[in-house]
Every structure is written in C-alpha cells, then in structure tokens.
PDB file of C-alpha atoms in Angstrom:
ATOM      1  CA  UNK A  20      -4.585  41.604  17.282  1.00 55.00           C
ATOM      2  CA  UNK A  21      -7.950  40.689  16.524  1.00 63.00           C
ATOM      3  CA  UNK A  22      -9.079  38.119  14.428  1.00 61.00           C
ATOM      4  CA  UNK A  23     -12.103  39.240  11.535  1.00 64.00           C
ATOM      5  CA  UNK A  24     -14.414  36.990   9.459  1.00 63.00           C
ATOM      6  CA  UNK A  25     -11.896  37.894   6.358  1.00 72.00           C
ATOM      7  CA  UNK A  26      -9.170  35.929   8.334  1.00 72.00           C
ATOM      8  CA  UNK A  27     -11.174  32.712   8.317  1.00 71.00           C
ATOM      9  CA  UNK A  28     -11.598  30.325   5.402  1.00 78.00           C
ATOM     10  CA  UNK A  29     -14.192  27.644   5.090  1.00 79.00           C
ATOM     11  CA  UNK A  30     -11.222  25.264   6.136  1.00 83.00           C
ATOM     12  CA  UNK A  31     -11.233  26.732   9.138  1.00 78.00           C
ATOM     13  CA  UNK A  32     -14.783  26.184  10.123  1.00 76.00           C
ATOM     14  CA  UNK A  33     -14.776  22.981   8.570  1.00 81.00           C
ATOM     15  CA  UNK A  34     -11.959  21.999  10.753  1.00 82.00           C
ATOM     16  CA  UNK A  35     -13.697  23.406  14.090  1.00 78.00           C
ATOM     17  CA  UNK A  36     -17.184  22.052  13.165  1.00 79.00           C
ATOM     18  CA  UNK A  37     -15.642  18.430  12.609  1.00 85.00           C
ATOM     19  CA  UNK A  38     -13.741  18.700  15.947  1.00 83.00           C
ATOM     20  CA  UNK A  39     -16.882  19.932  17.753  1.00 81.00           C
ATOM     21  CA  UNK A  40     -19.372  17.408  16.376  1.00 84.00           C
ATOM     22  CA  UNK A  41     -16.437  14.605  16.880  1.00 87.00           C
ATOM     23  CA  UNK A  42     -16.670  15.279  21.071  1.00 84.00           C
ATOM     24  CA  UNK A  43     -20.291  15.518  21.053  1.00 82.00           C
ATOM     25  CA  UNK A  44     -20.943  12.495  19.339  1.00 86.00           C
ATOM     26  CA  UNK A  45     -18.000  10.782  21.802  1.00 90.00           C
ATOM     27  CA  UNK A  46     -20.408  12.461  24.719  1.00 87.00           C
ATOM     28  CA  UNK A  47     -23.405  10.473  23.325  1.00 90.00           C
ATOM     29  CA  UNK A  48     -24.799  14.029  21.940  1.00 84.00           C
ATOM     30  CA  UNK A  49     -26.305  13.627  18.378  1.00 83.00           C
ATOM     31  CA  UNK A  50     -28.463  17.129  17.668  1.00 81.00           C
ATOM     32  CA  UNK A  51     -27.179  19.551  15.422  1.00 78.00           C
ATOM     33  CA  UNK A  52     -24.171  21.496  15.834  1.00 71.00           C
ATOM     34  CA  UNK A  53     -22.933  25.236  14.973  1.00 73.00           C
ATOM     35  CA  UNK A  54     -20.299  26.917  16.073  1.00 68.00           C
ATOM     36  CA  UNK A  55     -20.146  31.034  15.414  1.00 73.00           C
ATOM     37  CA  UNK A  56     -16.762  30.788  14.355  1.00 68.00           C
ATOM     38  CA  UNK A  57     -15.800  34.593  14.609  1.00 72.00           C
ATOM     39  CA  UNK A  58     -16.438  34.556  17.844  1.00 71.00           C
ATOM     40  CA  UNK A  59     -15.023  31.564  18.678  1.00 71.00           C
ATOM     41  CA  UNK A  60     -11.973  32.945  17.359  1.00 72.00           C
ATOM     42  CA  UNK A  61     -11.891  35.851  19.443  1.00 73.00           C
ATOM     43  CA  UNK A  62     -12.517  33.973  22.446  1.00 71.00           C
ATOM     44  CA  UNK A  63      -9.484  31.646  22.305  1.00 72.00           C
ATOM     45  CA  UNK A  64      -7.223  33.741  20.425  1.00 70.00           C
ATOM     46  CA  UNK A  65      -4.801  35.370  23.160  1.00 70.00           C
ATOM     47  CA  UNK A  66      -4.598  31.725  24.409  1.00 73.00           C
ATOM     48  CA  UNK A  67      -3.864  30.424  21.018  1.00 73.00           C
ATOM     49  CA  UNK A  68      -1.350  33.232  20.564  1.00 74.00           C
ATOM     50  CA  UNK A  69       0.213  32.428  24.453  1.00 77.00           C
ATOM     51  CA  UNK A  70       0.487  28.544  23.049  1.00 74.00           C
ATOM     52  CA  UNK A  71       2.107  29.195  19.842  1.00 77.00           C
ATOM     53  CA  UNK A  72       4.550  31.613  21.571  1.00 81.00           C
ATOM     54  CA  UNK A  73       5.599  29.060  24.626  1.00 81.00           C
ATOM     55  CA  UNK A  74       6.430  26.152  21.523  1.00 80.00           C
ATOM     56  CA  UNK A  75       8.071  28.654  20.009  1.00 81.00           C
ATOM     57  CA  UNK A  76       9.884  29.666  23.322  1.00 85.00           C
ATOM     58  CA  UNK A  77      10.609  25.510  24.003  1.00 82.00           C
ATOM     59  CA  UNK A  78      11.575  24.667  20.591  1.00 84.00           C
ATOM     60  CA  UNK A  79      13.970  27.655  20.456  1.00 86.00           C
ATOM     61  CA  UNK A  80      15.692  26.356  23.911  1.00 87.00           C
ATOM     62  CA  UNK A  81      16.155  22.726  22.719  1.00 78.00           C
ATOM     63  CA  UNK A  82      18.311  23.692  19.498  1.00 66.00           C
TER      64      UNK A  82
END
C-alpha cells in the first residue's frame, strides 16, 4: 500500500506540523519548521501499519 498526496488532508499536516514544532520548541529549537508530509508518510507507513495491526492483534486477545 502506498500512501499519495490525495490520501492526506490539511488535518493531517496540521496535526504533524503541530507535533513537530511542539518537540522542537521542548528542545529549545525556535526556527521554522516544514515537514514534506508525503514523504513522511511513506517513510513511517509499514511501521504505522505493523502498530495498528499488533493493537488490533492485543485488543482482539483481551475480549
């Protein structure tokens, strides 16, 4: 599966950039910040997929 620019929303980048600029500014960073979310997305994607799988997995074995 990969992940295009059609399957993100501004949300989504707006959720990412506030996360982003959140750590930096807890790291004492306070430039500018921007995050090429499409390939962001592909980067972490099979992990994100992996994660969402294993709850899945854990959630299923506790009912």
């Amino acid at each position: 599966m990969k992940l295009t620019l059609e399957d993100l929303t501004q949300e989504d980048h707006n959720t990412v950039l506030a996360y982003v600029t959140a750590k930096h500014l807890a790291n004492g960073y306070k430039g500018p910040c921007f995050i090429f979310l499409p390939r962001l997305a592909e980067l972490h994607l099979v992990n994100s997929i992996v994660c969402a799988e294993l709850a899945i997995d854990i959630m299923r074995a506790s009912v």
